Coordinates of C-alpha atoms and ligand atoms in Angstrom, one line a residue:
X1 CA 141.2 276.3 78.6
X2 CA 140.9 274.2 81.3
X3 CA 138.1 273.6 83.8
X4 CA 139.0 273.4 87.3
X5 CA 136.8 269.8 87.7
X6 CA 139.2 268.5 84.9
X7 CA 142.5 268.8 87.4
X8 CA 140.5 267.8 90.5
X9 CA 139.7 265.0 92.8
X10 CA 136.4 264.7 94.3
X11 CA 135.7 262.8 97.8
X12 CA 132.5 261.5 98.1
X13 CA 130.7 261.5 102.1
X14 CA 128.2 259.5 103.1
X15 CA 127.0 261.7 105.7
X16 CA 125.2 259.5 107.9
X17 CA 128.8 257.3 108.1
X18 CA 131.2 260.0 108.2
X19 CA 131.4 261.6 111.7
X20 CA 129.0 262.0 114.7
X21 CA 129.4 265.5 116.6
X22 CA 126.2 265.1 118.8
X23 CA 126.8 261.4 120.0
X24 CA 123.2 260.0 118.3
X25 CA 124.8 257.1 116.5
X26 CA 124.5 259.2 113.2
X27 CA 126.7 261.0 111.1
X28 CA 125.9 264.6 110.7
X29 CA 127.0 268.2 109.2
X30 CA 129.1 269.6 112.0
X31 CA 130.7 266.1 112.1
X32 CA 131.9 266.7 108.7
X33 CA 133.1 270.4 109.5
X34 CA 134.8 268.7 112.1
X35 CA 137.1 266.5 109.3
X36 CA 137.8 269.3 107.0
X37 CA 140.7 269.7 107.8
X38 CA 142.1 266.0 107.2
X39 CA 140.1 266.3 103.7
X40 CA 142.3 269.6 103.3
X41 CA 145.7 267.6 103.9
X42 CA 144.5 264.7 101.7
X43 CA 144.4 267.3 98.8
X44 CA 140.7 266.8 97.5
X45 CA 139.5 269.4 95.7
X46 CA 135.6 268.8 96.2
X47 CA 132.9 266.8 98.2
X48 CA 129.8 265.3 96.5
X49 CA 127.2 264.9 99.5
X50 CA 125.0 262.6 99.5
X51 CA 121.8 263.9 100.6
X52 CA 121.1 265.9 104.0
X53 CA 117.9 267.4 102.9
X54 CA 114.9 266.6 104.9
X55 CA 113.8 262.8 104.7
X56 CA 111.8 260.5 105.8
X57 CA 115.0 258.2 105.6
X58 CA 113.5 255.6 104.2
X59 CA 116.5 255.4 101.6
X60 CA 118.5 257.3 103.7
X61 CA 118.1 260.9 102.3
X62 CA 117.4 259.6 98.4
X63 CA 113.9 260.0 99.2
X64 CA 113.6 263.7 99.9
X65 CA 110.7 265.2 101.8
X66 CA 111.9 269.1 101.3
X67 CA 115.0 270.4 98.7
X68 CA 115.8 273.2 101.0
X69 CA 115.5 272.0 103.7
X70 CA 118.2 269.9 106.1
X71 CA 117.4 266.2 108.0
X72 CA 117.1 267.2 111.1
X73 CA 119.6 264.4 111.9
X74 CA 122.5 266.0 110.0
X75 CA 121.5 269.6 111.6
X76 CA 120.0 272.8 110.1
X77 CA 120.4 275.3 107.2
X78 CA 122.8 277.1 109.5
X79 CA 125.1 273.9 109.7
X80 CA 124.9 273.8 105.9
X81 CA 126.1 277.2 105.4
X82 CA 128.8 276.8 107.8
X83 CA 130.1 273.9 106.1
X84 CA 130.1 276.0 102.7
X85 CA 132.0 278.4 104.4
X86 CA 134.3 276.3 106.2
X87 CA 134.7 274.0 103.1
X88 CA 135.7 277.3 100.5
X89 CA 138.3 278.5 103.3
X90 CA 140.1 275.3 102.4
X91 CA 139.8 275.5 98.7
X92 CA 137.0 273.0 99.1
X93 CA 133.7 273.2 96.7
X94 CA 130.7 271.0 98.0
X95 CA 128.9 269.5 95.1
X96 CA 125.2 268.6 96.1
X97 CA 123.4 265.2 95.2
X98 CA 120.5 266.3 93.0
X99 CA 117.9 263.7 93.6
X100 CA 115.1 264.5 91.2
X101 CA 114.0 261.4 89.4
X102 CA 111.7 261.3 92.7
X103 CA 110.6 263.0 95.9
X104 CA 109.6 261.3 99.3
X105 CA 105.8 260.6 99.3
X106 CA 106.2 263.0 102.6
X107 CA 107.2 265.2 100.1
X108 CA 104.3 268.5 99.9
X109 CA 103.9 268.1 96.3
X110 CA 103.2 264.2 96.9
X111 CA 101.0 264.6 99.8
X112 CA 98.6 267.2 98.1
X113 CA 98.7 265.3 94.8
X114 CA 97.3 262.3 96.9
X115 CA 94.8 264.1 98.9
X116 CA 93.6 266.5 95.7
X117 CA 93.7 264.4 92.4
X118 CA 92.4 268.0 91.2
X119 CA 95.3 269.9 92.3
X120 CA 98.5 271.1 89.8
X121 CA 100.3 268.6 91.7
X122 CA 98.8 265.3 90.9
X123 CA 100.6 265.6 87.2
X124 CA 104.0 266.3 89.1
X125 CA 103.5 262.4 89.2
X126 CA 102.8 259.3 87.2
X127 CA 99.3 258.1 87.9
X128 CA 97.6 255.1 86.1
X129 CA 94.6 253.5 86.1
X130 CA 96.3 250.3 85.2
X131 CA 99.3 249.1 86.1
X132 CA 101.7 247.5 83.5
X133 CA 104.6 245.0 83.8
X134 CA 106.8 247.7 84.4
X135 CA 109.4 246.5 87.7
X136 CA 110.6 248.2 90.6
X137 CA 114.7 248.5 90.7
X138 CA 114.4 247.6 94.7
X139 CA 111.7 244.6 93.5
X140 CA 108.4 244.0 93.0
X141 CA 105.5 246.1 90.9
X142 CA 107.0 249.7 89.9
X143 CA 103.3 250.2 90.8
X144 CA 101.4 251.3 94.0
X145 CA 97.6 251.6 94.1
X146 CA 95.8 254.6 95.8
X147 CA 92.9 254.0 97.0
X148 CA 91.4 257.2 97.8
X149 CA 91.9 258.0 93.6
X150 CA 91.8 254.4 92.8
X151 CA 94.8 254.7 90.7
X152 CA 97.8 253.2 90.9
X153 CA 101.8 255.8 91.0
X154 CA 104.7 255.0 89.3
X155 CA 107.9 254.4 91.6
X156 CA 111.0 252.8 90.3
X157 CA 112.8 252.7 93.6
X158 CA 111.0 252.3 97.3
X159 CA 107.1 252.8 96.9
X160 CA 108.2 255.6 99.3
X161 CA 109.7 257.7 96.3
X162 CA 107.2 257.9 93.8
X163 CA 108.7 258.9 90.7
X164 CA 108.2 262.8 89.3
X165 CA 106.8 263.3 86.0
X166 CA 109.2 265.6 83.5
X167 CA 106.5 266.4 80.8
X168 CA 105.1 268.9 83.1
X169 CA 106.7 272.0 82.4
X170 CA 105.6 273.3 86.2
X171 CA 107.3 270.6 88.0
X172 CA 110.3 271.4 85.4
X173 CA 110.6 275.0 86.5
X174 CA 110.2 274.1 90.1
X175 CA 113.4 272.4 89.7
X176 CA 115.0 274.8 88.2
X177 CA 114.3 277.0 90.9
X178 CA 115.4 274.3 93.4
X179 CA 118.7 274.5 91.7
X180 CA 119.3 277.8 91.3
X181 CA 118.7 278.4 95.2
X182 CA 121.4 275.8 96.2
X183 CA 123.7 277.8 93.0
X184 CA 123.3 280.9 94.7
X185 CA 124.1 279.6 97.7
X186 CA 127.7 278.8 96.3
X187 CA 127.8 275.5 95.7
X188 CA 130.2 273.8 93.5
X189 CA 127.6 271.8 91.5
X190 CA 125.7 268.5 91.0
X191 CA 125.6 265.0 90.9
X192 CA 122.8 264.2 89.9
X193 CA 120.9 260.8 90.7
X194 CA 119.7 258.6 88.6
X195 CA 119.6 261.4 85.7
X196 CA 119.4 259.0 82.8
X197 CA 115.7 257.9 84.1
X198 CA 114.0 261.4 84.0
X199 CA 113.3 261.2 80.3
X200 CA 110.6 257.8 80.9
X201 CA 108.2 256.5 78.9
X202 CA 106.7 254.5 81.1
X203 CA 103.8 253.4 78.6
X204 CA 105.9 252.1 76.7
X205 CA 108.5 250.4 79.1
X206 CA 110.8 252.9 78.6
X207 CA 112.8 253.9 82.1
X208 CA 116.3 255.2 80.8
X209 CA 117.3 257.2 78.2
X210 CA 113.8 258.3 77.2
X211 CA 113.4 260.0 74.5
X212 CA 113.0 263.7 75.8
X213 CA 115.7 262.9 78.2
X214 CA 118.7 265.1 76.3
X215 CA 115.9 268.4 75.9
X216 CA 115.0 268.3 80.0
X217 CA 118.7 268.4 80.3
X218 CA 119.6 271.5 77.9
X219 CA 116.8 272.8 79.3
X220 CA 117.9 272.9 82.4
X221 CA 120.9 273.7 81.5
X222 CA 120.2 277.0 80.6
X223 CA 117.7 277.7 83.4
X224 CA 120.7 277.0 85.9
X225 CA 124.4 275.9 85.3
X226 CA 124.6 278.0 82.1
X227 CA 127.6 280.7 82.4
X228 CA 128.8 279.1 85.7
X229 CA 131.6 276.6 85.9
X230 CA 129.6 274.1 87.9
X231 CA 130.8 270.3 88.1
X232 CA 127.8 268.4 87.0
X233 CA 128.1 264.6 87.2
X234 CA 125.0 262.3 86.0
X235 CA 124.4 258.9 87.0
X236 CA 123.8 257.2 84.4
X237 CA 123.9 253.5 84.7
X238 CA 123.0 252.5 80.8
X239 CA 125.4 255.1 79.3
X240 CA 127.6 253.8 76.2
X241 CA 130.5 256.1 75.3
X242 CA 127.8 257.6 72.5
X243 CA 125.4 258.0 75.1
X244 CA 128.1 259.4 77.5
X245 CA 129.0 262.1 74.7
X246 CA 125.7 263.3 74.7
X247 CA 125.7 264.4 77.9
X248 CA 129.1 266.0 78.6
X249 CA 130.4 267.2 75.0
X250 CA 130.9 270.4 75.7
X251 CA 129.0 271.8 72.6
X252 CA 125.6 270.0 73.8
X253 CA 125.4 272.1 76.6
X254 CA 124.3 269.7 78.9
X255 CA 126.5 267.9 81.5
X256 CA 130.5 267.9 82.4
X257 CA 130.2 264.4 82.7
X258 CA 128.4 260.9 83.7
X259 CA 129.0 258.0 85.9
X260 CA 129.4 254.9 83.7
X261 CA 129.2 251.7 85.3
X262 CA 130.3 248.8 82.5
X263 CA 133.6 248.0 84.4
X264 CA 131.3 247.5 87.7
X265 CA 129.0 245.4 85.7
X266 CA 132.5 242.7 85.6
X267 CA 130.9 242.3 89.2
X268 CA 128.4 239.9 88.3
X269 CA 128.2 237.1 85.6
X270 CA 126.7 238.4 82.3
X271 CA 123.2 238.8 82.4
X272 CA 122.9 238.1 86.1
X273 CA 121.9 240.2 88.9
X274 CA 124.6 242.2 91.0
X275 CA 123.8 239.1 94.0
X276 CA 125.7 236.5 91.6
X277 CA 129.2 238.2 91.9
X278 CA 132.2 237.3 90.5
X279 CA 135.9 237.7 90.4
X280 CA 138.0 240.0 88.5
X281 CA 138.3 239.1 84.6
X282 CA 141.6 241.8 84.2
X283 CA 140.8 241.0 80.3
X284 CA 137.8 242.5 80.3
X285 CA 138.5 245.3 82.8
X286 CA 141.5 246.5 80.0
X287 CA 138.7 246.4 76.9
X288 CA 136.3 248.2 79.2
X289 CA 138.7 250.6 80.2
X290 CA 140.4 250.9 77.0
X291 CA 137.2 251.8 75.2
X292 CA 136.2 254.6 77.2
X293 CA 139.3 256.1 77.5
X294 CA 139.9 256.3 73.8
X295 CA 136.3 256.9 72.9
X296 CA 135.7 259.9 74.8
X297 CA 138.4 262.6 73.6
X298 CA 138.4 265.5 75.5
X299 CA 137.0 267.6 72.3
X300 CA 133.8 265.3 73.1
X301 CA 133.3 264.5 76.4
X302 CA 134.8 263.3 79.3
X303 CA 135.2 260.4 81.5
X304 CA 134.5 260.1 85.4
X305 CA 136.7 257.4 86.9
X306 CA 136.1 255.4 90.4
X307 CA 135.5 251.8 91.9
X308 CA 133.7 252.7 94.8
X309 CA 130.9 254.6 96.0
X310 CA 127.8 254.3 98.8
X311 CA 125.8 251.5 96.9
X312 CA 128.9 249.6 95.8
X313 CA 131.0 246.8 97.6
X314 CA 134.8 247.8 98.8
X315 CA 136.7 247.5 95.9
X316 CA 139.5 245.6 97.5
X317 CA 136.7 243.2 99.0
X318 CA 135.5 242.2 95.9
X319 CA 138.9 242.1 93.8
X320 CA 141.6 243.0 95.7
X321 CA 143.6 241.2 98.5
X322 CA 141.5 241.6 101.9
X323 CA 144.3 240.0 103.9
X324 CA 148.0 239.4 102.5
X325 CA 147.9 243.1 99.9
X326 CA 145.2 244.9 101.6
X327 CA 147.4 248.2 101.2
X328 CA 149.4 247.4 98.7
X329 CA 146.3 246.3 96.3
X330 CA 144.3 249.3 97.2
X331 CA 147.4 251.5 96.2
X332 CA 147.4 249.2 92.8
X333 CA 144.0 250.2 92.4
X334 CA 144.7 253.6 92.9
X335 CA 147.3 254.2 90.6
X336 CA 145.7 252.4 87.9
X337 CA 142.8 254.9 88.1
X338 CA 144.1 258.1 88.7
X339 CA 146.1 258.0 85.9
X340 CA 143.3 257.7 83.6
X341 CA 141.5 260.7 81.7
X342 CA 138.9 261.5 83.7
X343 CA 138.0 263.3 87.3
X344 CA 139.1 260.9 89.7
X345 CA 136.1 260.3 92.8
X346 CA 137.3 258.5 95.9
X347 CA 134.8 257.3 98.3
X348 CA 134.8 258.1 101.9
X349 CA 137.4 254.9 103.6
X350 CA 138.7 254.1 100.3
X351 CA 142.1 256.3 101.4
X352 CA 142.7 253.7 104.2
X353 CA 141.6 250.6 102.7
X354 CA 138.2 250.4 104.5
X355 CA 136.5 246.8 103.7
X356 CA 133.2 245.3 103.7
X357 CA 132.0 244.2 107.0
X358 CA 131.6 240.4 107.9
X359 CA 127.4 240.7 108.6
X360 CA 126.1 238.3 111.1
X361 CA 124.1 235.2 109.4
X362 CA 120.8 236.5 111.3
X363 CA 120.6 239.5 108.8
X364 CA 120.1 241.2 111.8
X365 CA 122.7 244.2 110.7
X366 CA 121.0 244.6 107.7
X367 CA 119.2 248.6 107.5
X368 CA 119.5 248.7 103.5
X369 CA 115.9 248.5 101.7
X370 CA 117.7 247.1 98.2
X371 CA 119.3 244.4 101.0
X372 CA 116.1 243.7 103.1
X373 CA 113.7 243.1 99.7
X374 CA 116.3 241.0 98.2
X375 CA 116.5 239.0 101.7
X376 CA 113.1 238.5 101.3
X377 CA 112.4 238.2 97.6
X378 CA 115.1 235.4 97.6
X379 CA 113.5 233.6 100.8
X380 CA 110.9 233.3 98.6
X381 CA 112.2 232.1 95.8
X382 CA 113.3 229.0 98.2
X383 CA 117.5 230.3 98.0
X384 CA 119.4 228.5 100.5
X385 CA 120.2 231.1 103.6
X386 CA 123.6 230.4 103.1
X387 CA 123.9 231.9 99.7
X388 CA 121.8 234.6 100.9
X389 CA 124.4 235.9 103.0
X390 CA 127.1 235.4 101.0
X391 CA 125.3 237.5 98.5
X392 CA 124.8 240.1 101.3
X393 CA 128.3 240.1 102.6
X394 CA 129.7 240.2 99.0
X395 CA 127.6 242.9 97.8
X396 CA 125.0 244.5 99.7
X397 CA 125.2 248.3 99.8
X398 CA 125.3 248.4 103.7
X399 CA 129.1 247.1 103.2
X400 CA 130.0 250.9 102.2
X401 CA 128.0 252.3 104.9
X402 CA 129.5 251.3 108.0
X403 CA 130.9 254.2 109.7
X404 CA 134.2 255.9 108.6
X405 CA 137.2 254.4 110.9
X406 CA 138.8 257.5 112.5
X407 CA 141.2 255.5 115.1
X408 CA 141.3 252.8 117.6
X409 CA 139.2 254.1 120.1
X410 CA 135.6 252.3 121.1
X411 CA 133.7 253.4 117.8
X412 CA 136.3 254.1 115.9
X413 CA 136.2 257.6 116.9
X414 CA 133.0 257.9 114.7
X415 CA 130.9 258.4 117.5
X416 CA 130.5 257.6 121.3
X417 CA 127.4 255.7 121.4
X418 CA 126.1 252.4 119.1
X419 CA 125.5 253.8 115.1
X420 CA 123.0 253.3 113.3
X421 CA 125.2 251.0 111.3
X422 CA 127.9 248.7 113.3
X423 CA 131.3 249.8 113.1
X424 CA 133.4 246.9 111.4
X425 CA 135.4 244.7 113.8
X426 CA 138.9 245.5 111.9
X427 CA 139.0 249.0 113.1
X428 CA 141.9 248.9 115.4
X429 CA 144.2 248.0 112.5
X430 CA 142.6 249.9 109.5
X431 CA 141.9 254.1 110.5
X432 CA 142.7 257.3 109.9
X433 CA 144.9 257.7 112.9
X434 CA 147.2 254.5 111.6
X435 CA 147.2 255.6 108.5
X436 CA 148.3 259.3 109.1
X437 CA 151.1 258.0 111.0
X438 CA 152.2 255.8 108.5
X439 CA 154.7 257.5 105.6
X440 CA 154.0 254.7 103.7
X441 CA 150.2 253.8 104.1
X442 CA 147.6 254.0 101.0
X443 CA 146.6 257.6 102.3
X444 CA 149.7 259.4 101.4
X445 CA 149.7 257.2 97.8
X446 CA 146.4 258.5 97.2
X447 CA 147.3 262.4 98.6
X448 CA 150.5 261.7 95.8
X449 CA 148.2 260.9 93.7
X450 CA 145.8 263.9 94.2
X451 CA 148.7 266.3 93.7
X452 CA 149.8 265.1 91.0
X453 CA 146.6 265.5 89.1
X454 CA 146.4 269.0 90.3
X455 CA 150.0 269.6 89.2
X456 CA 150.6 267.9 85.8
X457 CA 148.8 268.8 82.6
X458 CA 149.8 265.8 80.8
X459 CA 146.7 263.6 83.1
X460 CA 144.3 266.1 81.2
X461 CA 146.0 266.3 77.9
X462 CA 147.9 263.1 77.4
X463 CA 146.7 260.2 74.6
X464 CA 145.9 256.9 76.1
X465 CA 147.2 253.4 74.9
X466 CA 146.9 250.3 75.8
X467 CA 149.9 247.7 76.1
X468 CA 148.8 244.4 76.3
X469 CA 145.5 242.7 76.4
X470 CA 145.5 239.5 77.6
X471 CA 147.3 239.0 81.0
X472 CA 146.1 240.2 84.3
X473 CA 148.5 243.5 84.1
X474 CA 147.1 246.3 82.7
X475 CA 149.9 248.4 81.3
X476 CA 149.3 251.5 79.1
X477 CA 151.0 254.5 77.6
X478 CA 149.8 258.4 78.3
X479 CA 151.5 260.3 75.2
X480 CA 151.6 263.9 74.9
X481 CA 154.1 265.2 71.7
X482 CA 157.2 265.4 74.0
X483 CA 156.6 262.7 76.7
X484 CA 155.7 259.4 77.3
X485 CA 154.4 257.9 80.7
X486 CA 154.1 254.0 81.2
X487 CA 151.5 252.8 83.7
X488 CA 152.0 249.2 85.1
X489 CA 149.3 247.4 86.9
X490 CA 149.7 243.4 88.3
X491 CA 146.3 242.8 89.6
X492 CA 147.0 239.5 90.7
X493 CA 148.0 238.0 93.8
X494 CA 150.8 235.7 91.5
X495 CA 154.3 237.1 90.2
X496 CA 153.5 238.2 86.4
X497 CA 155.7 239.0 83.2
X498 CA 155.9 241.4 81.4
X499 CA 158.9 242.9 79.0
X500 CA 159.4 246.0 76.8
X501 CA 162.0 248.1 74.6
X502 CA 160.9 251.6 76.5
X503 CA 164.0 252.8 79.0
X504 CA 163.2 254.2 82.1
X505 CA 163.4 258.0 82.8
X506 CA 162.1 258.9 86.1
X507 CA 159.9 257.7 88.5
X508 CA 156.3 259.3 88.9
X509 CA 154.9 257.4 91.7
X510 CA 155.2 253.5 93.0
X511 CA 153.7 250.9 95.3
X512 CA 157.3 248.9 95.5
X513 CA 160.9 249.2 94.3
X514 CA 161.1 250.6 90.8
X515 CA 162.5 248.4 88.1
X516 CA 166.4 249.1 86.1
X517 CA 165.1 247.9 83.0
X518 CA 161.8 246.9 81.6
X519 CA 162.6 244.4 79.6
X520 CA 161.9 240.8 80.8
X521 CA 160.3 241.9 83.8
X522 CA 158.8 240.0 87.3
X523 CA 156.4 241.5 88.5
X524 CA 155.5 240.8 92.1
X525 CA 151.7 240.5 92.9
X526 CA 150.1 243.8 92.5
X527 CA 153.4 245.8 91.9
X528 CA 152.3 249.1 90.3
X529 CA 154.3 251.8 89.2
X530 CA 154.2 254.9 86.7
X531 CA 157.4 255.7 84.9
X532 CA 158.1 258.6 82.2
X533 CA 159.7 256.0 79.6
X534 CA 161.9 257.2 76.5
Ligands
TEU601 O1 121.1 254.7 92.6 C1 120.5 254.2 91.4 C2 120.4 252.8 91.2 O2 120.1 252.4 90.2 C3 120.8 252.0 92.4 O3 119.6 251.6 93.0 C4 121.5 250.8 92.0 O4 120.7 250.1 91.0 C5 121.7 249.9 93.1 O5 122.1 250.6 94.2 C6 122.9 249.0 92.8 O6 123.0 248.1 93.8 C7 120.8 255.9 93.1 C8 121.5 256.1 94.4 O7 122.9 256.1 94.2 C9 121.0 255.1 95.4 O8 121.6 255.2 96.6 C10 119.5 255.3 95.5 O9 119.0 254.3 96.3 C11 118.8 255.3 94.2 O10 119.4 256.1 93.2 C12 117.4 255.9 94.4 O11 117.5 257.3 94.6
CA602 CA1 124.8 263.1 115.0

């Protein structure tokens, strides 16, 4: 049997970036309502949200001040069941972000756990009398001193989301709870933040993959998902294929699957922080790649597959072809991907080739609190301002928040008034509106490709090999008993070779013109092409 999450594609919105109904600058729910139908002809078959529960914003929603409640920015509970409503009408599940490593320190439980160190709520948190050495992930101490208690609370992220503590069975079970109101409410499942952190040991240095982590997460599982064919997705940052198994083999009972990030870690130089980028080693993309796909068999687990998302840089920014093969790399990208084992995740602008935006040398642009401490932490640290923004222009998370481009008009049709975030400068040539009208723009390769998934058991079923390891085209096999599919990547802006004994069938789906013969192939730069191959 096969789940429905294991045939779909899910679209990921930013909501503050997607679409403005009310003209504030901000994204909101009725702006999304609003879109549902272009998400419908795209083909998606979910939305993961980020988060529109109430916030403080000071990590724009991931520091949540109430679970059922909605940011008054992005509109009310009433909005939110509308867009359920709208969204199922069109075959459309919303899957919630589940942000429960930490709450806002607006957050009820927080504020009364401050104010009443004798309250049930000061052990929903991590309170010391001591700090130790243990770091924040948006810099600095992980710890903040209260002086009112005169002890200091553990946050990992912004000192404005302290961190929850999971060895209290009371704050377990309100989070079960929390769940199983947004489940009953007929949502399609979770992703679920920074999952792989809710198992801490802080005493001990230990912030992912604690050791209780794997029990919180069976737990919940059968206060919540059990029974219920809910897609669950964890982030999980540190997850090996091992790791990865523990979560989403289907006999553990825990998740359906994670977010693995080792082929974004090829972003940065080994060892180095994501600010020191670097190009695309295709070599090491094919191991990484390779590894997970054969490592986690469908009897044991099961892959997630994307390049971007709302903290990342535009894939074809960082290794694609900004200028000469913006389209045409983006569709190489695509196809590469989606023909993987795994549930595909496409983030909102990735359809049209959105890119990062060219920030002014001031910083000025900047809103991101990861990009404003790192501004300031490297200041410090006496880094030229020059490298400073190249990091930030490279990779700063702000580059895949700009609002969506919807068409040529002042805003790009996101909204009719300045956002919150500047609109990028390129967005008379790359929107929606272009690309709908356009039979052959990325859009329709990634609405193939979307079909195709839904249509075609051998994506789910099919073995994976890989070709060849060394060049800079990836080329692998899908095998099922009867069939044999050939994917061929060149992610390079240079002609590449490539030869083999397969003959060519049919056609599955192409970014150029499809080869007679495969043996002593040219490829052009960042040709890419599926073929059933005999
Ligand atoms: O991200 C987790 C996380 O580890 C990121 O901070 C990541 O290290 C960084 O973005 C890489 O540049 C999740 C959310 O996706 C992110 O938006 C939140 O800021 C973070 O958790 C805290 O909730
Ligand atoms: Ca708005």
């Amino acid at each position: 049997m096969k789940h429905w999450w294991q045939k779909a594609t899910i679209y990921q919105i930013y909501p503050k970036s997607f679409k403005d109904s009310n003209d504030d600058g901000i994204g909101d729910l009725q702006g999304i309502i609003e879109k549902l139908d272009y998400l419908e002809e795209l083909g998606i078959s979910a939305i993961w949200l980020s988060p529109v529960y109430q916030s403080p914003m000071d990590d724009n929603g991931y520091d949540i001040s109430d679970y059922e409640k909605i940011a008054e920015c992005f509109g009310d509970m009433s909005d939110m069941d509308e867009l359920l409503l709208e969204a199922k009408r069109r075959g459309i599940r919303i899957i919630m972000d589940l942000v429960v490593n930490h709450t806002s320190d607006e957050h009820a439980w927080f504020v009364t756990a401050k104010e009443n160190p004798n309250s049930p709520e000061r052990d929903f948190y991590i309170w010391r009398d001591q700090p130790n050495a243990l770091e924040s992930l948006f810099g600095g101490s992980a710890w903040q001193y209260d002086e009112k208690s005169q002890q200091y609370y553990l946050h990992l992220f912004s000192k404005k989301q302290p961190d929850l503590n999971w060895e209290n069975p009371a704050l377990r079970q309100k989070v079960y709870d929390m769940m199983n109101f947004w489940i009953d409410k007929g949502i399609g499942g979770f992703r679920m933040d920074v999952i792989d952190m809710i198992g801490k040991a802080p005493d001990k240095g230990i912030t992912t993959n604690g050791p209780k982590l794997h029990d919180y997460l069976k737990e919940m599982h059968q206060a919540t998902l059990k029974d219920k064919d809910l897609l669950t997705v964890g982030e999980t940052w540190g997850a090996t294929p091992a790791i990865a198994k523990a979560y989403s083999n289907p006999d553990n009972h825990e998740l359906s699957m994670v977010f693995q990030f080792e082929h974004i870690g090829l972003q940065h130089l080994d060892n180095h922080p994501k600010w020191d980028f670097t190009s695309l080693d295709v070599p090491r993309l094919k191991a990484i790649f390779s590894k997970w796909q054969i490592e986690l068999d469908p009897t044991e687990g099961w892959n997630s597959l994307f390049w971007n998302n709302h903290d990342l840089p535009r894939v074809l920014s960082i290794w694609g072809n900004e200028m000469t093969y913006r389209e045409k790399s983006g569709k190489a990208f695509a196809i590469l991907l989606h023909l993987l084992r795994g549930t595909p995740y496409i983030y909102q602008g990735e359809e049209i080739g959105m890119l990062n935006y060219p920030f002014k040398a001031d910083f000025s642009e900047i809103e991101d609190i990861e990009s404003r401490n790192f501004i300031a932490e490297a200041r410090q640290a006496g880094k030229q301002e020059e490298t400073i923004i190249e990091s930030i222009r490279k990779v700063s998370r702000d580059n895949a928040r700009t609002p969506m481009q919807w068409d040529d008009s002042p805003q790009a049709g996101f909204s009719t008034t300045k956002p919150w975030l500047p609109v990028n400068p390129n967005y008379q040539t790359i929107n929606v509106a272009k690309a709908l009208a356009d039979k052959n723009s990325l859009f329709y390769t990634y609405q193939a490709l979307i079909k195709l998934r839904k249509e075609e058991d051998w994506l789910v079923d099919a073995d994976y090999e890989l070709l060849e390891t060394s060049s800079k085209v990836f080329a692998y096999l899908r095998k099922t008993t009867d069939k044999t599919y050939l994917v061929l990547v060149n992610l390079s802006d240079e002609t590449q070779s490539f030869t083999s004994n397969y003959t060519i069938k049919d056609t599955i789906i192409t970014n150029t013109k499809t080869p007679q013969t495969l043996e002593n192939l040219t490829l052009e730069p960042w040709d890419a092409f599926c073929l059933e191959v005999d």
